[in-house]
Structures are given as C-alpha cells and as structure tokens.
Amino acid sequence: QVQLVESGGGLVQAGGSLILSCAASGITFSYNAMAWFRQAPGKEREWVASISSGGGTYYADSVQGRFTISRDDAEKTVYLRMNGLKPEDTAVYYCASRRGGSALSLAFRYEYWGQGTQVTVSS
C-alpha cells in the first residue's frame, strides 16, 4: 500500500549542508502535493516546505533562502536540500503527501506520512 520512506538524516556542523530524500510508493505521485514537516522535542509539528503537483514551491519564513524542495516524478521522490544549517534546525523531519495538488501548509490536510529522519546540527 502507501509508503513514504525518508533517508539522508544525520549529524552535521552548523553552516553545513544535507539532502533529505523521500521515496514514495502506492500513490499516483505526480497527482499529489508533497511536503516536509519537522518536530523538535517539546514543540509542535512545524511546516517546513511544500511543493505542488505542478512544481510550485513554498517555504516557512525560518528556512526561506536556505532550503530547497524539489520533486522527481519519474523516480517518485521528493527532496529537501538544506544549506546553511543552524542548531535550531535540529528536529525529526517528516515527509508527507496529500491527495490533490495544492501545496498546503496544514498538517491535517496530509493523509500519508513517513516515519521521520533525525537531523542534528551541532555548533
């Protein structure tokens, strides 16, 4: 059935870069909007970035100019390139997908979720 599998998390130094990947199966990938969320300990889940089925991209103010979301429909994969990482970026990052192509920022509008991948940024 539907699976979203994140990879690419790890430990990096402040100012470094990392690329997260999310491989999807069981969905018609090209019809769905995709998004990345993150959650730090003791905090609520936070929207990071999303991409519509048509390729439009949207970012939270906290990551604008540093992160880039992209999708490869042939590979059914969404990516998050993170540059200029800061300690406050430390969190578990989750990939999400929704039926419909609009790149919404509300977590409850996404039906499918991965298990998350840990990103830790040291200073």
PDB file of C-alpha atoms in Angstrom:
ATOM      1  CA  GLN A   1       0.000   0.000   0.000  1.00  0.00           C
ATOM      2  CA  VAL A   2       1.108   3.584   0.572  1.00  0.00           C
ATOM      3  CA  GLN A   3       4.629   4.050   1.867  1.00  0.00           C
ATOM      4  CA  LEU A   4       6.796   7.123   2.326  1.00  0.00           C
ATOM      5  CA  VAL A   5      10.379   6.394   3.346  1.00  0.00           C
ATOM      6  CA  GLU A   6      12.732   9.193   4.365  1.00  0.00           C
ATOM      7  CA  SER A   7      16.506   8.976   4.248  1.00  0.00           C
ATOM      8  CA  GLY A   8      19.520  11.250   4.464  1.00  0.00           C
ATOM      9  CA  GLY A   9      19.330  12.492   8.037  1.00  0.00           C
ATOM     10  CA  GLY A  10      22.363  12.659  10.253  1.00  0.00           C
ATOM     11  CA  LEU A  11      24.717  14.842  12.262  1.00  0.00           C
ATOM     12  CA  VAL A  12      26.211  17.954  10.667  1.00  0.00           C
ATOM     13  CA  GLN A  13      28.050  21.030  11.882  1.00  0.00           C
ATOM     14  CA  ALA A  14      26.476  24.479  11.837  1.00  0.00           C
ATOM     15  CA  GLY A  15      26.829  26.027   8.403  1.00  0.00           C
ATOM     16  CA  GLY A  16      26.866  22.646   6.717  1.00  0.00           C
ATOM     17  CA  SER A  17      24.505  21.106   4.186  1.00  0.00           C
ATOM     18  CA  LEU A  18      22.367  17.999   3.980  1.00  0.00           C
ATOM     19  CA  ILE A  19      19.950  16.486   1.460  1.00  0.00           C
ATOM     20  CA  LEU A  20      16.905  14.544   2.620  1.00  0.00           C
ATOM     21  CA  SER A  21      15.070  12.154   0.307  1.00  0.00           C
ATOM     22  CA  CYS A  22      11.570  10.690   0.483  1.00  0.00           C
ATOM     23  CA  ALA A  23      10.712   7.750  -1.748  1.00  0.00           C
ATOM     24  CA  ALA A  24       7.002   7.133  -2.326  1.00  0.00           C
ATOM     25  CA  SER A  25       5.093   4.039  -3.374  1.00  0.00           C
ATOM     26  CA  GLY A  26       1.423   3.126  -3.613  1.00  0.00           C
ATOM     27  CA  ILE A  27       0.316   6.595  -4.759  1.00  0.00           C
ATOM     28  CA  THR A  28      -0.016   8.350  -8.080  1.00  0.00           C
ATOM     29  CA  PHE A  29       2.921  10.541  -7.208  1.00  0.00           C
ATOM     30  CA  SER A  30       2.552  13.116  -9.970  1.00  0.00           C
ATOM     31  CA  TYR A  31      -1.001  13.982  -8.832  1.00  0.00           C
ATOM     32  CA  ASN A  32      -0.079  14.636  -5.209  1.00  0.00           C
ATOM     33  CA  ALA A  33       1.362  17.614  -3.421  1.00  0.00           C
ATOM     34  CA  MET A  34       4.324  16.795  -1.186  1.00  0.00           C
ATOM     35  CA  ALA A  35       5.652  18.475   1.931  1.00  0.00           C
ATOM     36  CA  TRP A  36       8.255  18.376   4.656  1.00  0.00           C
ATOM     37  CA  PHE A  37       7.448  18.972   8.319  1.00  0.00           C
ATOM     38  CA  ARG A  38       9.691  18.842  11.368  1.00  0.00           C
ATOM     39  CA  GLN A  39       9.279  18.384  15.096  1.00  0.00           C
ATOM     40  CA  ALA A  40      11.738  19.221  17.852  1.00  0.00           C
ATOM     41  CA  PRO A  41      11.394  17.808  21.391  1.00  0.00           C
ATOM     42  CA  GLY A  42       8.661  19.561  23.353  1.00  0.00           C
ATOM     43  CA  LYS A  43       7.413  21.504  20.339  1.00  0.00           C
ATOM     44  CA  GLU A  44       4.526  21.031  17.950  1.00  0.00           C
ATOM     45  CA  ARG A  45       4.995  19.782  14.434  1.00  0.00           C
ATOM     46  CA  GLU A  46       6.079  22.615  12.151  1.00  0.00           C
ATOM     47  CA  TRP A  47       5.597  23.001   8.417  1.00  0.00           C
ATOM     48  CA  VAL A  48       8.893  23.484   6.580  1.00  0.00           C
ATOM     49  CA  ALA A  49       8.233  23.407   2.833  1.00  0.00           C
ATOM     50  CA  SER A  50       5.824  22.046   0.245  1.00  0.00           C
ATOM     51  CA  ILE A  51       5.644  21.533  -3.494  1.00  0.00           C
ATOM     52  CA  SER A  52       2.514  21.337  -5.626  1.00  0.00           C
ATOM     53  CA  SER A  53       1.826  18.771  -8.321  1.00  0.00           C
ATOM     54  CA  GLY A  54       2.683  21.497 -10.823  1.00  0.00           C
ATOM     55  CA  GLY A  55       6.059  22.193  -9.201  1.00  0.00           C
ATOM     56  CA  GLY A  56       5.287  25.389  -7.298  1.00  0.00           C
ATOM     57  CA  THR A  57       7.344  25.670  -4.106  1.00  0.00           C
ATOM     58  CA  TYR A  58       6.592  27.283  -0.743  1.00  0.00           C
ATOM     59  CA  TYR A  59       8.687  27.736   2.400  1.00  0.00           C
ATOM     60  CA  ALA A  60       8.363  28.658   6.032  1.00  0.00           C
ATOM     61  CA  ASP A  61       9.974  32.005   6.864  1.00  0.00           C
ATOM     62  CA  SER A  62      12.507  30.267   9.098  1.00  0.00           C
ATOM     63  CA  VAL A  63      14.032  28.323   6.182  1.00  0.00           C
ATOM     64  CA  GLN A  64      13.399  30.663   3.247  1.00  0.00           C
ATOM     65  CA  GLY A  65      16.599  31.172   1.274  1.00  0.00           C
ATOM     66  CA  ARG A  66      18.363  28.213   2.883  1.00  0.00           C
ATOM     67  CA  PHE A  67      16.233  25.171   1.995  1.00  0.00           C
ATOM     68  CA  THR A  68      15.062  23.958  -1.409  1.00  0.00           C
ATOM     69  CA  ILE A  69      12.305  21.412  -2.024  1.00  0.00           C
ATOM     70  CA  SER A  70      12.154  19.562  -5.336  1.00  0.00           C
ATOM     71  CA  ARG A  71      10.494  16.509  -6.840  1.00  0.00           C
ATOM     72  CA  ASP A  72      11.374  13.870  -9.407  1.00  0.00           C
ATOM     73  CA  ASP A  73       8.119  12.377 -10.661  1.00  0.00           C
ATOM     74  CA  ALA A  74       9.855   9.665 -12.678  1.00  0.00           C
ATOM     75  CA  GLU A  75      11.595   8.442  -9.511  1.00  0.00           C
ATOM     76  CA  LYS A  76       8.592   9.174  -7.229  1.00  0.00           C
ATOM     77  CA  THR A  77      10.915  11.009  -4.887  1.00  0.00           C
ATOM     78  CA  VAL A  78      10.833  14.372  -3.141  1.00  0.00           C
ATOM     79  CA  TYR A  79      13.990  16.051  -1.843  1.00  0.00           C
ATOM     80  CA  LEU A  80      14.860  18.711   0.682  1.00  0.00           C
ATOM     81  CA  ARG A  81      18.230  20.370   0.209  1.00  0.00           C
ATOM     82  CA  MET A  82      19.286  22.157   3.377  1.00  0.00           C
ATOM     83  CA  ASN A  83      22.088  24.720   3.274  1.00  0.00           C
ATOM     84  CA  GLY A  84      23.458  26.971   5.986  1.00  0.00           C
ATOM     85  CA  LEU A  85      22.155  24.695   8.726  1.00  0.00           C
ATOM     86  CA  LYS A  86      21.679  26.120  12.215  1.00  0.00           C
ATOM     87  CA  PRO A  87      21.359  24.366  15.592  1.00  0.00           C
ATOM     88  CA  GLU A  88      17.699  25.408  15.691  1.00  0.00           C
ATOM     89  CA  ASP A  89      17.096  23.246  12.605  1.00  0.00           C
ATOM     90  CA  THR A  90      17.630  20.168  14.780  1.00  0.00           C
ATOM     91  CA  ALA A  91      14.475  18.044  14.628  1.00  0.00           C
ATOM     92  CA  VAL A  92      12.910  14.907  13.256  1.00  0.00           C
ATOM     93  CA  TYR A  93      11.951  15.636   9.661  1.00  0.00           C
ATOM     94  CA  TYR A  94       8.826  14.034   8.187  1.00  0.00           C
ATOM     95  CA  CYS A  95       7.759  13.620   4.590  1.00  0.00           C
ATOM     96  CA  ALA A  96       4.027  13.949   3.835  1.00  0.00           C
ATOM     97  CA  SER A  97       1.728  13.545   0.843  1.00  0.00           C
ATOM     98  CA  ARG A  98      -1.861  14.570   0.160  1.00  0.00           C
ATOM     99  CA  ARG A  99      -4.457  13.725  -2.438  1.00  0.00           C
ATOM    100  CA  GLY A 100      -4.832  16.790  -4.588  1.00  0.00           C
ATOM    101  CA  GLY A 101      -2.150  19.024  -5.975  1.00  0.00           C
ATOM    102  CA  SER A 102      -2.290  22.126  -3.748  1.00  0.00           C
ATOM    103  CA  ALA A 103       0.815  22.650  -1.611  1.00  0.00           C
ATOM    104  CA  LEU A 104      -0.906  23.316   1.697  1.00  0.00           C
ATOM    105  CA  SER A 105       0.919  24.091   4.939  1.00  0.00           C
ATOM    106  CA  LEU A 106      -1.556  22.454   7.355  1.00  0.00           C
ATOM    107  CA  ALA A 107      -0.538  19.056   8.687  1.00  0.00           C
ATOM    108  CA  PHE A 108      -4.097  17.738   8.992  1.00  0.00           C
ATOM    109  CA  ARG A 109      -4.634  18.110   5.253  1.00  0.00           C
ATOM    110  CA  TYR A 110      -1.979  15.461   4.522  1.00  0.00           C
ATOM    111  CA  GLU A 111      -3.113  11.840   4.522  1.00  0.00           C
ATOM    112  CA  TYR A 112       0.180   9.988   4.216  1.00  0.00           C
ATOM    113  CA  TRP A 113       3.281  10.300   6.378  1.00  0.00           C
ATOM    114  CA  GLY A 114       6.714   8.791   6.632  1.00  0.00           C
ATOM    115  CA  GLN A 115       8.324   7.693   9.887  1.00  0.00           C
ATOM    116  CA  GLY A 116      10.791  10.561  10.010  1.00  0.00           C
ATOM    117  CA  THR A 117      14.541  11.015   9.883  1.00  0.00           C
ATOM    118  CA  GLN A 118      16.650  12.727  12.548  1.00  0.00           C
ATOM    119  CA  VAL A 119      18.656  15.834  11.659  1.00  0.00           C
ATOM    120  CA  THR A 120      21.055  17.121  14.309  1.00  0.00           C
ATOM    121  CA  VAL A 121      23.064  20.312  13.823  1.00  0.00           C
ATOM    122  CA  SER A 122      25.967  20.911  16.195  1.00  0.00           C
ATOM    123  CA  SER A 123      27.712  24.193  16.962  1.00  0.00           C
TER     124      SER A 123
END
